[in-house]
Amino acid sequence: MSDLAPAPELPAMTAAEATAADIDASGASATAHPAQHLRILLASHGALPAREARDLTDQTRVRVGGLAKYIQRPPTAKGVAFGALEDETGMINLVFSPPVWERTREAVLGAPAVLAEGHIERDRDLLTEVARAFSQFRRHLQERGSTVPGHDGMG
């Protein structure tokens, strides 16, 4: 074994890279949620954490950011799509009308992180954000050299 080259010195991973490595290796991270690494960036774009958005009253306009998860468009829903937006504080349900889905589906399915704008709808104990617009964070992440692990496009 003496003919093996020594292992190269590697730079230490950033916290975001460590989270990505955990998720790639095991499907989960015990240390951080991917959106936690984006909280300052999300806040700079006016995004509330999901926990705070859940406290808003009915019909309040809201912007939240994180990972689009569990996106589905059942054939019985007449073109309406459903999903959730997940961040380090929890999840918020999303509803997309057919025109909003057609206009935003590439952003929702193609980005590692999204910014969702819409309004809160409350029905008894159920809270949903009715989405009207989405923005991708891909460009912002690339500029920062960051990654958002754990997003497979379909949640």
mmCIF file of C-alpha atoms in Angstrom:
data_model
loop_
_atom_site.group_PDB
_atom_site.id
_atom_site.type_symbol
_atom_site.label_atom_id
_atom_site.label_comp_id
_atom_site.label_asym_id
_atom_site.label_seq_id
_atom_site.Cartn_x
_atom_site.Cartn_y
_atom_site.Cartn_z
ATOM 1 C CA MET A 1 0.000 0.000 0.000
ATOM 2 C CA SER A 2 2.972 2.315 0.122
ATOM 3 C CA ASP A 3 2.591 3.167 -3.576
ATOM 4 C CA LEU A 4 -0.672 5.089 -2.993
ATOM 5 C CA ALA A 5 -0.527 8.843 -3.328
ATOM 6 C CA PRO A 6 -1.366 10.800 -0.196
ATOM 7 C CA ALA A 7 -4.897 12.153 0.021
ATOM 8 C CA PRO A 8 -5.136 15.758 -1.135
ATOM 9 C CA GLU A 9 -5.924 18.520 1.336
ATOM 10 C CA LEU A 10 -9.511 19.617 0.786
ATOM 11 C CA PRO A 11 -11.027 22.877 1.946
ATOM 12 C CA ALA A 12 -13.549 22.631 4.764
ATOM 13 C CA MET A 13 -17.173 22.447 3.642
ATOM 14 C CA THR A 14 -19.455 25.390 4.245
ATOM 15 C CA ALA A 15 -22.534 24.794 6.398
ATOM 16 C CA ALA A 16 -24.685 24.685 3.239
ATOM 17 C CA GLU A 17 -22.319 22.174 1.614
ATOM 18 C CA ALA A 18 -22.414 20.005 4.756
ATOM 19 C CA THR A 19 -26.230 20.046 4.680
ATOM 20 C CA ALA A 20 -26.145 19.119 0.982
ATOM 21 C CA ALA A 21 -23.725 16.267 1.661
ATOM 22 C CA ASP A 22 -25.926 14.947 4.495
ATOM 23 C CA ILE A 23 -29.013 15.004 2.286
ATOM 24 C CA ASP A 24 -27.204 13.468 -0.684
ATOM 25 C CA ALA A 25 -25.832 10.668 1.495
ATOM 26 C CA SER A 26 -28.824 9.875 3.686
ATOM 27 C CA GLY A 27 -31.835 11.829 2.431
ATOM 28 C CA ALA A 28 -31.911 14.018 5.566
ATOM 29 C CA SER A 29 -29.793 16.385 7.595
ATOM 30 C CA ALA A 30 -29.662 16.321 11.379
ATOM 31 C CA THR A 31 -28.049 19.743 11.539
ATOM 32 C CA ALA A 32 -29.958 22.172 9.290
ATOM 33 C CA HIS A 33 -32.804 22.583 6.834
ATOM 34 C CA PRO A 34 -31.622 23.771 3.393
ATOM 35 C CA ALA A 35 -33.743 26.941 3.600
ATOM 36 C CA GLN A 36 -32.008 27.934 6.827
ATOM 37 C CA HIS A 37 -28.935 28.767 4.759
ATOM 38 C CA LEU A 38 -31.060 31.146 2.659
ATOM 39 C CA ARG A 39 -32.967 32.936 5.427
ATOM 40 C CA ILE A 40 -31.075 36.251 5.111
ATOM 41 C CA LEU A 41 -31.513 36.212 1.320
ATOM 42 C CA LEU A 42 -35.212 35.300 1.623
ATOM 43 C CA ALA A 43 -35.795 38.044 4.198
ATOM 44 C CA SER A 44 -34.060 40.578 1.932
ATOM 45 C CA HIS A 45 -36.746 39.756 -0.655
ATOM 46 C CA GLY A 46 -39.551 40.282 1.866
ATOM 47 C CA ALA A 47 -40.216 36.593 2.552
ATOM 48 C CA LEU A 48 -41.659 35.597 5.895
ATOM 49 C CA PRO A 49 -40.813 32.267 7.485
ATOM 50 C CA ALA A 50 -43.684 29.771 7.176
ATOM 51 C CA ARG A 51 -44.238 29.930 10.951
ATOM 52 C CA GLU A 52 -44.936 33.670 10.761
ATOM 53 C CA ALA A 53 -47.099 33.349 7.636
ATOM 54 C CA ARG A 54 -49.324 30.857 9.466
ATOM 55 C CA ASP A 55 -50.231 33.622 11.959
ATOM 56 C CA LEU A 56 -51.560 35.998 9.277
ATOM 57 C CA THR A 57 -55.256 36.719 8.918
ATOM 58 C CA ASP A 58 -57.462 35.678 6.028
ATOM 59 C CA GLN A 59 -56.835 37.524 2.724
ATOM 60 C CA THR A 60 -53.486 38.984 3.877
ATOM 61 C CA ARG A 61 -50.963 39.291 1.069
ATOM 62 C CA VAL A 62 -47.835 37.301 1.803
ATOM 63 C CA ARG A 63 -44.464 36.335 0.381
ATOM 64 C CA VAL A 64 -42.736 33.162 1.588
ATOM 65 C CA GLY A 65 -39.648 31.368 0.355
ATOM 66 C CA GLY A 66 -38.179 27.903 0.513
ATOM 67 C CA LEU A 67 -38.426 24.555 -1.230
ATOM 68 C CA ALA A 68 -41.483 23.732 -3.339
ATOM 69 C CA LYS A 69 -42.540 20.236 -2.285
ATOM 70 C CA TYR A 70 -45.232 17.648 -2.997
ATOM 71 C CA ILE A 71 -46.475 19.420 -6.110
ATOM 72 C CA GLN A 72 -49.425 17.628 -7.693
ATOM 73 C CA ARG A 73 -52.093 18.376 -10.235
ATOM 74 C CA PRO A 74 -54.784 15.718 -9.895
ATOM 75 C CA PRO A 75 -56.897 15.104 -13.009
ATOM 76 C CA THR A 76 -60.051 15.563 -10.912
ATOM 77 C CA ALA A 77 -59.019 19.086 -9.801
ATOM 78 C CA LYS A 78 -59.935 20.832 -13.089
ATOM 79 C CA GLY A 79 -56.402 22.154 -13.653
ATOM 80 C CA VAL A 80 -55.767 23.346 -10.094
ATOM 81 C CA ALA A 81 -52.368 22.372 -8.700
ATOM 82 C CA PHE A 82 -51.476 21.864 -5.049
ATOM 83 C CA GLY A 83 -48.296 21.616 -3.063
ATOM 84 C CA ALA A 84 -46.392 22.957 -0.111
ATOM 85 C CA LEU A 85 -43.588 25.373 0.487
ATOM 86 C CA GLU A 86 -41.143 24.152 3.102
ATOM 87 C CA ASP A 87 -38.599 26.159 5.045
ATOM 88 C CA GLU A 88 -36.706 25.680 8.299
ATOM 89 C CA THR A 89 -39.791 26.666 10.356
ATOM 90 C CA GLY A 90 -42.323 24.351 8.720
ATOM 91 C CA MET A 91 -44.645 24.137 5.735
ATOM 92 C CA ILE A 92 -47.399 26.196 4.220
ATOM 93 C CA ASN A 93 -49.932 24.735 1.782
ATOM 94 C CA LEU A 94 -50.027 26.182 -1.715
ATOM 95 C CA VAL A 95 -52.850 26.313 -4.271
ATOM 96 C CA PHE A 96 -52.265 27.316 -7.904
ATOM 97 C CA SER A 97 -55.152 28.286 -10.159
ATOM 98 C CA PRO A 98 -54.795 26.878 -13.709
ATOM 99 C CA PRO A 99 -53.547 30.196 -15.217
ATOM 100 C CA VAL A 100 -51.030 30.706 -12.379
ATOM 101 C CA TRP A 101 -49.811 27.112 -12.725
ATOM 102 C CA GLU A 102 -49.295 27.474 -16.473
ATOM 103 C CA ARG A 103 -47.395 30.730 -15.981
ATOM 104 C CA THR A 104 -45.227 29.582 -13.043
ATOM 105 C CA ARG A 105 -44.796 25.812 -13.273
ATOM 106 C CA GLU A 106 -41.265 26.012 -14.723
ATOM 107 C CA ALA A 107 -40.158 28.222 -11.843
ATOM 108 C CA VAL A 108 -41.831 25.960 -9.288
ATOM 109 C CA LEU A 109 -40.500 22.678 -10.681
ATOM 110 C CA GLY A 110 -37.146 23.848 -11.996
ATOM 111 C CA ALA A 111 -35.590 25.855 -9.192
ATOM 112 C CA PRO A 112 -33.863 24.626 -6.066
ATOM 113 C CA ALA A 113 -35.615 27.375 -4.078
ATOM 114 C CA VAL A 114 -38.569 29.637 -4.834
ATOM 115 C CA LEU A 115 -40.197 32.794 -3.596
ATOM 116 C CA ALA A 116 -44.006 32.499 -3.581
ATOM 117 C CA GLU A 117 -46.309 35.498 -3.560
ATOM 118 C CA GLY A 118 -50.020 35.307 -2.921
ATOM 119 C CA HIS A 119 -52.588 35.676 -0.193
ATOM 120 C CA ILE A 120 -53.651 33.681 2.822
ATOM 121 C CA GLU A 121 -56.956 31.826 2.838
ATOM 122 C CA ARG A 122 -58.306 30.441 6.080
ATOM 123 C CA ASP A 123 -61.129 27.959 6.414
ATOM 124 C CA ARG A 124 -61.557 26.907 10.025
ATOM 125 C CA ASP A 125 -58.169 25.484 11.005
ATOM 126 C CA LEU A 126 -56.872 25.074 7.445
ATOM 127 C CA LEU A 127 -54.483 27.704 6.119
ATOM 128 C CA THR A 128 -53.434 27.930 2.476
ATOM 129 C CA GLU A 129 -51.481 30.405 0.419
ATOM 130 C CA VAL A 130 -53.217 31.002 -2.886
ATOM 131 C CA ALA A 131 -50.230 31.635 -5.104
ATOM 132 C CA ARG A 132 -50.178 34.265 -7.829
ATOM 133 C CA ALA A 133 -46.454 34.506 -8.653
ATOM 134 C CA PHE A 134 -43.212 32.611 -8.168
ATOM 135 C CA SER A 135 -39.589 33.623 -8.534
ATOM 136 C CA GLN A 136 -36.622 31.293 -8.814
ATOM 137 C CA PHE A 137 -33.583 31.691 -6.618
ATOM 138 C CA ARG A 138 -31.275 29.837 -9.011
ATOM 139 C CA ARG A 139 -29.470 33.002 -10.197
ATOM 140 C CA HIS A 140 -29.052 34.344 -6.654
ATOM 141 C CA LEU A 141 -27.659 31.011 -5.499
ATOM 142 C CA GLN A 142 -25.215 30.757 -8.386
ATOM 143 C CA GLU A 143 -23.966 34.290 -7.715
ATOM 144 C CA ARG A 144 -23.300 33.300 -4.090
ATOM 145 C CA GLY A 145 -21.827 29.929 -5.021
ATOM 146 C CA SER A 146 -24.494 28.284 -2.860
ATOM 147 C CA THR A 147 -26.603 25.206 -3.275
ATOM 148 C CA VAL A 148 -29.975 24.194 -1.929
ATOM 149 C CA PRO A 149 -29.954 20.477 -1.377
ATOM 150 C CA GLY A 150 -32.960 18.255 -1.130
ATOM 151 C CA HIS A 151 -35.023 19.533 -4.043
ATOM 152 C CA ASP A 152 -35.852 17.099 -6.802
ATOM 153 C CA GLY A 153 -38.300 19.218 -8.753
ATOM 154 C CA MET A 154 -41.358 17.274 -7.667
ATOM 155 C CA GLY A 155 -40.875 17.326 -3.880
#
